[in-house]
Amino acid sequence: MGNGFQVQDRFAAGAQYIGGRLRPGTSGRRQDVVDPATGRTVLRYELAGADDVDAAVAAARAAFPGWSGRTPAERSEALHRFAAVLAGQAEEFAYAESLQCGKPVKLTTGFDVPGTVDNTSFFAGAARHLEGKSAAEYSGDHTSYIRREPLGVIGSVAPWNYPLQMAAWKVLPAVAAGNTIVLKPAEITPLTSLMFAQAATEAGIPDGVINIVSGAGRDAGEHLVSHPDVVMTSFTGSTAVGRRVAELATSTVKRLHLELGGKAPFLVFDDADLDAAVQGAVAGALINTGQDCTAATRAYVQRPLYDAFVSGVAALMESVRLGDPFDPSTDLGPLISRQQRDRVAGFVERARAHATVVTGGEAPGGELADGAYYRPTLITGAAQDSEIAGAEIFGPVLVVLPFDTDDEGIRLANDSPYGLAASAWSTGLYRANRATRELRAGCVWINDHIPIISEMPHGGYGASGFGKDMSSYSFEEYTQVKHVMFDNTAVARKDWHRTVFGDR
């Protein structure tokens, strides 16, 4: 796989993409991109510093008048070409994403890459449909209408769990609406973000519209978010880092979009299809090795189904195949790093004092010992207020707790500061409909967990942040709404002038 793709050759000129060209960073520090399946370094590059961020912002600012001045149809055509280039390079993108993240190739070829191509195609169409209120004479004497205008230079920061998809989620609505952008990917996974920007250039999107700075968060990231020429920032990552981003952005009165952590509940009522719930729980908990902010992390199962659900999930988890991400039969790859694996293991080890590890709870040895692997883990007997049930673990760990009444189940599901996603499992129409109303999450699935589509928004409640990725709703983040009002009377003295001039 990869069609002869060589990482070192591809990024020999550097891992910063500024003004349509690769260049080295200037921070004086180097970063390794490590294959988490083997521990092998696949690229060493110079990190971006403040000067690189300044250069990228300047390139974006210079490109803004031309790009924002293009018609929606012209931007749409460019994005359609972009989607075609991405589709033509699908194999290389899948290879690079699996290499830097340890994702099984069946995930990158079946989800990450086609999802990104589809997202690009969606925004190519959406670029021609920026909607607003219809023009009308709302006051009687004036015609009012709405303009949606691009903001300017966007500064975005993306995480390491879905580098390609997150690059697309940040870049596409911004540029479709006429903005230009500087994106900082996670420094440990910059490969596909850089390739994404290169593909945009190949598609004819002008130099400077999409720029990538590969640097550390405290250096390049903070400088980007606080840059005076950046008018809006979009951040996806942990809630803790999101708070810091908010501090920096609000200090310079920037518009802000935050997509933060999650602890998605998986609510199983006693009339659910048990087999479907078991299958859905394992798939929803283990997607991307659990490194997904919408992953199923805490299952609440009504007591009549509880024992059967636990035994079914345990058996299915034990059948999951860990292995080489490039082996098509591999179900589960490693975590992003040994550090992340050890973090996940720490949660599980602390939970053993008050809960039961039904299956998993260890790193495999043998051929997988050099990688950051961790077995699928099922935990029962934990208290609702325990760390394992409340904290975002970001690994292949599912906690199962029982409940008795519907009221209790919904209350427990909502008992979290997070509110990004949730699912409810029931064959009852009224039960399911109640769950959609009362579960406090930005996305609620019924009898499924995880699927996303380009046409629908993604974003959360509470500690999971605010604002939307994907869909036409994302344009709310990246456009300025302007009210334009024309006088239709041609009368010099308006009736309302009496409030100033009195009876004169």
Coordinates of C-alpha atoms in Angstrom, one line a residue:
M1 CA 0.0 0.0 0.0
G2 CA 1.1 3.6 -0.5
N3 CA 2.1 3.2 -4.1
G4 CA 5.8 3.8 -3.4
F5 CA 5.0 6.8 -1.1
Q6 CA 8.2 7.8 0.8
V7 CA 7.7 10.1 3.7
Q8 CA 11.2 11.4 3.9
D9 CA 11.3 12.2 0.2
R10 CA 7.9 13.8 0.3
F11 CA 8.8 16.2 3.0
A12 CA 12.5 16.7 2.3
A13 CA 11.9 20.5 1.9
G14 CA 10.3 20.8 5.3
A15 CA 7.0 20.3 7.1
Q16 CA 5.6 23.8 6.9
Y17 CA 3.3 24.7 4.0
I18 CA 3.2 28.5 3.6
G19 CA 2.2 30.4 0.5
G20 CA 1.9 27.2 -1.6
R21 CA 5.4 25.8 -0.8
L22 CA 7.0 23.4 1.7
R23 CA 9.7 25.0 3.9
P24 CA 11.5 24.1 7.1
G25 CA 10.5 25.4 10.4
T26 CA 12.6 28.0 12.2
S27 CA 12.1 27.2 15.9
G28 CA 15.5 25.5 16.2
R29 CA 13.8 22.4 17.6
R30 CA 13.0 19.1 15.9
Q31 CA 10.1 16.7 16.1
D32 CA 9.8 13.0 15.3
V33 CA 6.8 11.5 13.6
V34 CA 6.6 8.0 15.1
D35 CA 4.8 5.0 13.8
P36 CA 2.9 3.9 17.0
A37 CA 2.7 0.3 15.8
T38 CA 6.4 -0.2 15.8
G39 CA 8.0 2.8 17.6
R40 CA 9.9 3.6 14.5
T41 CA 10.6 7.2 13.5
V42 CA 9.2 7.9 10.0
L43 CA 10.1 11.6 9.7
R44 CA 12.1 14.1 11.7
Y45 CA 11.4 17.7 10.9
E46 CA 12.0 21.3 12.1
L47 CA 9.1 22.6 14.2
A48 CA 7.4 25.9 13.4
G49 CA 8.2 28.9 15.5
A50 CA 6.6 32.3 15.8
D51 CA 8.3 33.6 12.6
D52 CA 6.7 30.7 10.7
V53 CA 3.3 31.5 12.1
D54 CA 3.8 35.2 11.1
A55 CA 4.8 34.2 7.6
A56 CA 1.8 31.9 7.2
V57 CA -0.6 34.6 8.5
A58 CA 0.9 37.1 6.1
A59 CA 0.5 34.7 3.2
A60 CA -3.2 34.1 4.2
R61 CA -3.8 37.8 4.6
A62 CA -2.3 38.5 1.1
A63 CA -4.5 35.8 -0.5
F64 CA -7.7 36.9 1.2
P65 CA -8.8 39.8 -1.2
G66 CA -8.4 37.6 -4.3
W67 CA -10.1 34.5 -2.8
S68 CA -12.9 36.3 -1.0
G69 CA -13.5 38.3 -4.2
R70 CA -14.2 35.1 -6.3
T71 CA -17.8 34.3 -6.9
P72 CA -19.4 31.4 -5.0
A73 CA -19.4 29.4 -8.3
E74 CA -15.7 29.9 -8.8
R75 CA -14.9 28.8 -5.2
S76 CA -17.2 25.8 -5.8
E77 CA -15.5 24.8 -9.0
A78 CA -12.1 24.9 -7.2
L79 CA -13.4 22.7 -4.4
H80 CA -14.8 20.2 -6.8
R81 CA -11.4 19.9 -8.4
F82 CA -9.9 19.6 -4.9
A83 CA -12.3 16.6 -4.2
A84 CA -11.2 15.0 -7.4
V85 CA -7.5 15.3 -6.6
L86 CA -8.1 13.9 -3.1
A87 CA -10.0 10.9 -4.6
G88 CA -7.1 10.3 -7.0
Q89 CA -4.6 10.2 -4.1
A90 CA -6.8 8.1 -1.8
E91 CA -4.3 5.3 -1.4
E92 CA -1.4 7.6 -0.4
F93 CA -3.6 9.5 2.1
A94 CA -4.7 6.2 3.7
Y95 CA -1.2 4.9 3.9
A96 CA 0.1 8.1 5.5
E97 CA -2.8 8.3 8.0
S98 CA -2.3 4.7 9.0
L99 CA 1.5 5.2 9.3
Q100 CA 1.4 8.3 11.6
C101 CA -1.6 7.2 13.7
G102 CA -1.5 3.4 13.8
K103 CA -5.0 3.2 12.4
P104 CA -6.0 -0.1 10.8
V105 CA -6.0 0.4 7.0
K106 CA -9.6 -0.7 6.8
L107 CA -10.4 2.3 8.9
T108 CA -8.5 4.8 6.8
T109 CA -9.7 3.4 3.5
G110 CA -13.3 2.9 4.7
F111 CA -13.8 6.0 6.9
D112 CA -11.1 8.7 7.1
V113 CA -10.2 9.1 3.4
P114 CA -13.7 8.6 1.8
G115 CA -15.2 10.8 4.5
T116 CA -12.8 13.6 3.7
V117 CA -13.4 13.3 0.0
D118 CA -17.2 13.4 0.6
N119 CA -16.8 16.4 3.0
T120 CA -14.9 18.3 0.3
S121 CA -17.6 17.5 -2.3
F122 CA -20.3 18.7 0.1
F123 CA -18.6 22.0 0.7
A124 CA -18.0 22.4 -3.0
G125 CA -21.8 22.5 -3.4
A126 CA -22.5 24.4 -0.2
A127 CA -20.2 27.2 -1.3
R128 CA -23.0 28.2 -3.7
H129 CA -25.7 28.2 -1.0
L130 CA -24.9 30.7 1.7
E131 CA -28.3 31.4 3.0
G132 CA -29.9 34.4 4.7
K133 CA -33.3 35.9 5.4
S134 CA -35.2 36.9 2.3
A135 CA -35.1 40.6 1.2
A136 CA -38.3 42.4 2.2
E137 CA -39.7 45.7 3.4
Y138 CA -39.8 44.8 7.1
S139 CA -40.1 48.4 8.3
G140 CA -42.5 49.4 5.5
D141 CA -40.3 52.2 4.3
H142 CA -37.0 50.3 3.7
T143 CA -35.8 47.2 1.9
S144 CA -33.7 45.0 4.1
Y145 CA -31.5 42.1 3.1
I146 CA -28.7 40.0 4.6
R147 CA -25.1 39.7 3.3
R148 CA -22.9 36.9 4.5
E149 CA -19.3 37.9 4.2
P150 CA -16.1 36.1 5.0
L151 CA -14.3 37.1 8.1
G152 CA -10.6 37.2 7.0
V153 CA -7.7 35.0 8.2
I154 CA -8.8 32.0 10.2
G155 CA -6.4 30.4 12.7
S156 CA -7.3 26.8 13.5
V157 CA -5.8 24.1 15.7
A158 CA -6.5 20.4 15.1
P159 CA -5.9 17.2 17.1
W160 CA -4.0 14.0 16.5
N161 CA -6.8 11.5 16.5
Y162 CA -8.2 12.2 13.1
P163 CA -5.6 14.4 11.4
L164 CA -6.9 14.3 7.9
Q165 CA -10.6 14.6 8.8
M166 CA -10.0 17.4 11.2
A167 CA -7.9 19.3 8.7
A168 CA -10.9 19.0 6.3
W169 CA -13.4 20.0 9.0
K170 CA -11.4 23.2 9.8
V171 CA -10.3 24.1 6.3
L172 CA -13.4 23.4 4.1
P173 CA -16.1 25.6 5.6
A174 CA -13.6 28.4 6.1
V175 CA -12.4 28.5 2.5
A176 CA -15.8 27.7 1.0
A177 CA -17.1 30.8 2.6
G178 CA -14.2 32.9 1.2
N179 CA -11.8 33.0 4.1
T180 CA -8.2 32.0 4.1
I181 CA -6.7 29.8 6.8
V182 CA -3.6 28.9 8.8
L183 CA -4.0 25.4 10.3
K184 CA -1.8 24.0 13.0
P185 CA -2.1 20.2 13.1
A186 CA -0.8 18.2 16.1
E187 CA 3.0 18.2 15.8
I188 CA 3.1 14.4 16.1
T189 CA 0.7 13.9 13.1
P190 CA 1.3 16.5 10.5
L191 CA 1.6 14.3 7.4
T192 CA -1.9 14.2 6.0
S193 CA -2.6 17.9 6.8
L194 CA 0.4 18.9 4.7
M195 CA -0.7 16.5 1.9
F196 CA -4.2 18.0 2.1
A197 CA -2.8 21.5 1.5
Q198 CA -0.6 20.3 -1.3
A199 CA -3.6 18.7 -2.9
A200 CA -5.5 22.0 -2.7
T201 CA -2.6 23.7 -4.6
E202 CA -2.7 20.9 -7.2
A203 CA -6.4 21.6 -7.7
G204 CA -5.7 25.2 -8.4
I205 CA -6.7 26.8 -5.1
P206 CA -4.4 29.9 -4.9
D207 CA -1.2 30.0 -2.9
G208 CA -1.8 31.3 0.6
V209 CA -5.4 30.3 0.9
I210 CA -4.5 27.2 2.9
N211 CA -1.4 27.2 5.0
I212 CA 0.0 24.6 7.5
V213 CA 2.3 25.3 10.4
S214 CA 3.5 22.2 12.1
G215 CA 4.6 23.3 15.6
A216 CA 4.1 22.8 19.3
G217 CA 0.9 24.1 21.0
R218 CA 2.7 26.4 23.5
D219 CA 4.7 28.0 20.7
A220 CA 3.1 27.9 17.3
G221 CA -0.4 27.3 18.6
E222 CA -0.6 30.0 21.1
H223 CA 1.1 32.5 18.8
L224 CA -1.5 31.7 16.1
V225 CA -4.5 31.9 18.3
S226 CA -3.4 35.3 19.7
H227 CA -2.1 36.7 16.4
P228 CA -3.6 40.2 15.8
D229 CA -4.3 39.5 12.1
V230 CA -6.2 36.3 12.9
V231 CA -9.9 37.2 13.2
M232 CA -11.3 33.8 14.3
T233 CA -10.0 30.6 15.7
S234 CA -11.4 27.1 15.7
F235 CA -10.0 24.5 18.1
T236 CA -10.6 20.8 18.5
G237 CA -9.0 19.0 21.4
S238 CA -9.2 18.5 25.1
T239 CA -11.4 20.7 27.4
A240 CA -8.3 21.7 29.4
V241 CA -6.5 23.1 26.4
G242 CA -9.7 24.6 25.1
R243 CA -9.9 26.8 28.2
R244 CA -6.4 28.1 27.4
V245 CA -7.4 28.7 23.8
A246 CA -10.5 30.6 24.9
E247 CA -8.4 32.8 27.2
L248 CA -6.0 33.7 24.3
A249 CA -8.8 34.3 21.8
T250 CA -11.1 36.4 24.0
S251 CA -8.2 38.6 25.1
T252 CA -8.0 39.8 21.5
V253 CA -11.8 39.7 20.9
K254 CA -11.7 36.9 18.3
R255 CA -14.6 34.8 17.3
L256 CA -14.2 31.3 18.8
H257 CA -15.3 27.8 17.9
L258 CA -14.5 25.0 20.4
E259 CA -15.0 21.3 19.9
L260 CA -13.7 19.7 23.1
G261 CA -13.9 16.5 25.0
G262 CA -16.6 13.9 25.4
K263 CA -17.8 11.0 27.6
A264 CA -20.6 9.7 25.4
P265 CA -23.3 7.6 27.2
F266 CA -24.7 4.5 25.6
L267 CA -28.2 4.0 27.0
V268 CA -29.8 0.6 26.6
F269 CA -33.4 0.2 27.6
D270 CA -34.9 -3.2 28.4
D271 CA -36.8 -3.4 25.1
A272 CA -33.6 -3.0 23.0
D273 CA -32.4 -5.5 20.4
L274 CA -29.7 -7.0 22.6
D275 CA -27.5 -8.3 19.7
A276 CA -27.6 -4.9 18.0
A277 CA -26.7 -3.1 21.3
V278 CA -23.8 -5.5 22.0
Q279 CA -22.5 -5.0 18.4
G280 CA -23.0 -1.3 18.6
A281 CA -21.3 -0.9 22.0
V282 CA -18.1 -2.8 20.9
A283 CA -17.9 -0.9 17.6
G284 CA -18.7 2.4 19.2
A285 CA -16.2 1.9 22.0
L286 CA -13.3 0.7 19.9
I287 CA -13.5 3.0 16.9
N288 CA -10.0 4.4 16.3
T289 CA -8.9 2.4 19.4
G290 CA -11.3 4.5 21.5
Q291 CA -9.5 7.7 20.6
D292 CA -12.7 9.5 19.5
C293 CA -14.5 12.2 21.4
T294 CA -17.8 10.6 20.4
A295 CA -16.8 7.0 21.3
A296 CA -19.2 5.0 23.5
T297 CA -17.4 5.2 26.9
R298 CA -20.1 4.5 29.5
A299 CA -23.0 2.1 28.9
Y300 CA -26.0 2.3 31.1
V301 CA -28.1 -0.9 30.7
Q302 CA -31.5 -1.5 32.2
R303 CA -31.2 -4.3 34.7
P304 CA -33.2 -7.0 32.8
L305 CA -30.6 -6.9 30.0
Y306 CA -27.5 -6.1 32.1
D307 CA -25.9 -9.5 32.6
A308 CA -26.5 -10.6 29.0
F309 CA -25.1 -7.3 27.7
V310 CA -22.0 -7.6 29.8
S311 CA -21.3 -11.2 28.7
G312 CA -22.0 -10.4 25.1
V313 CA -19.7 -7.4 25.0
A314 CA -16.9 -9.3 26.8
A315 CA -17.1 -12.2 24.3
L316 CA -17.1 -9.8 21.3
M317 CA -14.2 -7.7 22.7
E318 CA -12.2 -10.9 23.2
S319 CA -12.6 -11.7 19.5
V320 CA -11.2 -8.4 18.3
R321 CA -7.9 -8.8 16.4
L322 CA -5.0 -6.6 17.3
G323 CA -2.2 -6.4 14.8
D324 CA -0.3 -4.7 12.1
P325 CA -2.4 -1.7 10.9
F326 CA -1.5 -2.6 7.3
D327 CA -2.9 -6.1 7.6
P328 CA -6.4 -6.0 6.2
S329 CA -7.6 -8.5 8.9
T330 CA -6.5 -6.2 11.8
D331 CA -9.4 -4.8 13.7
L332 CA -7.6 -2.7 16.3
G333 CA -4.4 -0.7 16.0
P334 CA -2.3 0.8 18.7
L335 CA -2.9 4.0 20.6
I336 CA -1.2 7.1 19.3
S337 CA 1.9 6.7 21.5
R338 CA 3.2 4.7 24.4
Q339 CA 2.6 7.7 26.6
Q340 CA -1.1 7.6 25.7
R341 CA -1.2 3.8 26.3
D342 CA 0.3 4.3 29.7
R343 CA -2.2 7.0 30.5
V344 CA -5.1 4.7 29.6
A345 CA -3.5 1.9 31.6
G346 CA -3.3 4.2 34.6
F347 CA -7.0 4.8 34.5
V348 CA -7.7 1.0 34.4
E349 CA -5.2 0.2 37.2
R350 CA -6.6 2.8 39.5
A351 CA -10.1 1.4 38.8
R352 CA -9.2 -2.1 39.9
A353 CA -9.4 -0.9 43.6
H354 CA -13.2 -0.4 43.3
A355 CA -14.4 -2.1 40.1
T356 CA -14.0 -5.3 38.1
V357 CA -12.0 -5.6 34.9
V358 CA -14.1 -8.2 33.0
T359 CA -11.7 -8.5 30.0
G360 CA -8.7 -6.7 28.7
G361 CA -6.8 -4.3 31.0
E362 CA -3.4 -5.0 29.7
A363 CA -0.9 -4.4 26.9
P364 CA -0.2 -7.4 24.7
G365 CA 3.3 -8.8 24.4
G366 CA 5.0 -10.8 21.7
E367 CA 5.0 -9.3 18.2
L368 CA 3.1 -6.3 19.4
A369 CA 5.3 -5.4 22.4
D370 CA 7.1 -2.6 20.5
G371 CA 3.9 -0.8 19.7
A372 CA 1.5 1.2 21.8
Y373 CA -1.2 -1.5 21.9
Y374 CA -3.8 -2.0 24.6
R375 CA -6.4 -4.7 24.7
P376 CA -10.1 -3.9 24.5
T377 CA -11.2 -3.4 28.1
L378 CA -14.6 -3.9 29.8
I379 CA -15.2 -2.6 33.3
T380 CA -18.2 -3.2 35.6
G381 CA -19.0 -2.4 39.2
A382 CA -17.7 1.2 39.1
A383 CA -19.6 3.9 40.9
Q384 CA -21.2 6.7 38.9
D385 CA -18.9 9.3 40.5
S386 CA -15.7 7.3 40.0
E387 CA -12.8 8.5 37.8
I388 CA -13.2 5.6 35.4
A389 CA -16.9 6.5 34.8
G390 CA -16.5 10.2 34.6
A391 CA -13.1 11.1 33.0
E392 CA -12.3 11.1 29.3
I393 CA -10.0 8.1 29.0
F394 CA -9.5 8.3 25.2
G395 CA -8.7 4.6 24.8
P396 CA -10.4 1.2 24.2
V397 CA -12.2 1.1 27.5
L398 CA -16.0 0.7 28.1
V399 CA -17.6 1.0 31.6
V400 CA -21.0 -0.6 32.0
L401 CA -23.4 0.4 34.8
P402 CA -27.0 -0.8 35.5
F403 CA -30.1 1.2 35.9
D404 CA -33.7 0.4 36.9
T405 CA -36.2 3.1 35.7
D406 CA -36.2 5.1 32.5
D407 CA -35.9 8.3 34.6
E408 CA -32.8 7.0 36.3
G409 CA -31.2 5.9 33.0
I410 CA -31.6 9.3 31.4
R411 CA -30.4 11.1 34.6
L412 CA -27.3 9.0 34.8
A413 CA -26.6 9.5 31.1
N414 CA -26.8 13.3 31.6
D415 CA -24.7 13.2 34.7
S416 CA -21.6 14.6 33.0
P417 CA -20.1 18.0 32.3
Y418 CA -19.7 16.8 28.7
G419 CA -22.4 16.8 26.0
L420 CA -20.9 15.9 22.6
A421 CA -22.7 12.7 21.7
A422 CA -25.0 10.0 23.1
S423 CA -27.0 7.1 21.9
A424 CA -30.2 5.3 23.1
W425 CA -31.2 1.8 22.2
S426 CA -34.9 0.8 22.2
T427 CA -37.5 -0.7 19.9
G428 CA -40.1 1.6 21.5
L429 CA -41.0 4.7 19.5
Y430 CA -42.0 6.8 22.5
R431 CA -39.1 5.8 24.6
A432 CA -36.6 6.6 21.8
N433 CA -38.3 9.9 21.1
R434 CA -38.1 10.8 24.8
A435 CA -34.4 10.1 24.7
T436 CA -33.8 12.4 21.8
R437 CA -35.5 15.2 23.6
E438 CA -33.9 14.7 27.1
L439 CA -30.4 13.5 26.4
R440 CA -28.1 16.6 26.5
A441 CA -25.8 16.1 23.7
G442 CA -25.1 17.7 20.3
C443 CA -25.7 14.4 18.5
V444 CA -28.1 11.7 19.7
W445 CA -28.2 8.4 17.8
I446 CA -31.0 5.9 18.1
N447 CA -30.1 2.3 17.7
D448 CA -26.6 3.2 16.4
H449 CA -23.5 5.0 17.6
I450 CA -20.8 6.8 15.7
P451 CA -22.0 7.5 12.1
I452 CA -21.6 11.0 10.9
I453 CA -22.5 12.6 7.6
S454 CA -21.4 15.8 5.8
E455 CA -24.9 17.3 5.7
M456 CA -25.4 17.3 9.4
P457 CA -23.6 19.4 12.1
H458 CA -21.1 18.2 14.7
G459 CA -20.7 20.0 18.0
G460 CA -21.5 19.8 21.7
Y461 CA -23.0 21.1 24.9
G462 CA -21.3 22.2 28.1
A463 CA -17.7 21.2 28.5
S464 CA -17.7 19.7 25.0
G465 CA -17.6 23.3 23.6
F466 CA -19.8 25.3 21.2
G467 CA -20.1 25.9 17.5
K468 CA -20.5 23.4 14.7
D469 CA -18.2 21.5 12.3
M470 CA -19.6 20.1 9.0
S471 CA -22.9 20.9 7.3
S472 CA -24.2 24.3 6.3
Y473 CA -24.5 25.2 10.0
S474 CA -20.7 25.5 10.1
F475 CA -20.9 28.7 7.9
E476 CA -22.3 30.4 11.0
E477 CA -18.8 30.2 12.5
Y478 CA -17.0 31.4 9.4
T479 CA -19.2 34.3 8.1
Q480 CA -20.2 37.7 9.2
V481 CA -23.8 38.5 8.9
K482 CA -24.4 42.1 7.7
H483 CA -27.8 43.8 7.6
V484 CA -28.2 46.2 4.6
M485 CA -31.1 48.7 4.7
F486 CA -32.2 50.9 1.8
D487 CA -34.6 53.8 2.2
N488 CA -37.5 53.6 -0.3
T489 CA -39.2 56.9 0.4
A490 CA -36.8 59.5 -1.0
V491 CA -38.2 61.8 1.7
A492 CA -35.7 64.1 3.4
R493 CA -37.6 64.5 6.7
K494 CA -38.4 61.1 8.1
D495 CA -41.2 60.6 10.6
W496 CA -38.8 59.2 13.1
H497 CA -36.7 62.5 13.0
R498 CA -39.2 64.0 15.4
T499 CA -37.6 62.0 18.2
V500 CA -34.6 64.3 17.7
F501 CA -36.0 67.5 16.2
G502 CA -39.2 67.6 18.1
D503 CA -42.0 69.8 16.5
R504 CA -39.6 71.7 14.2

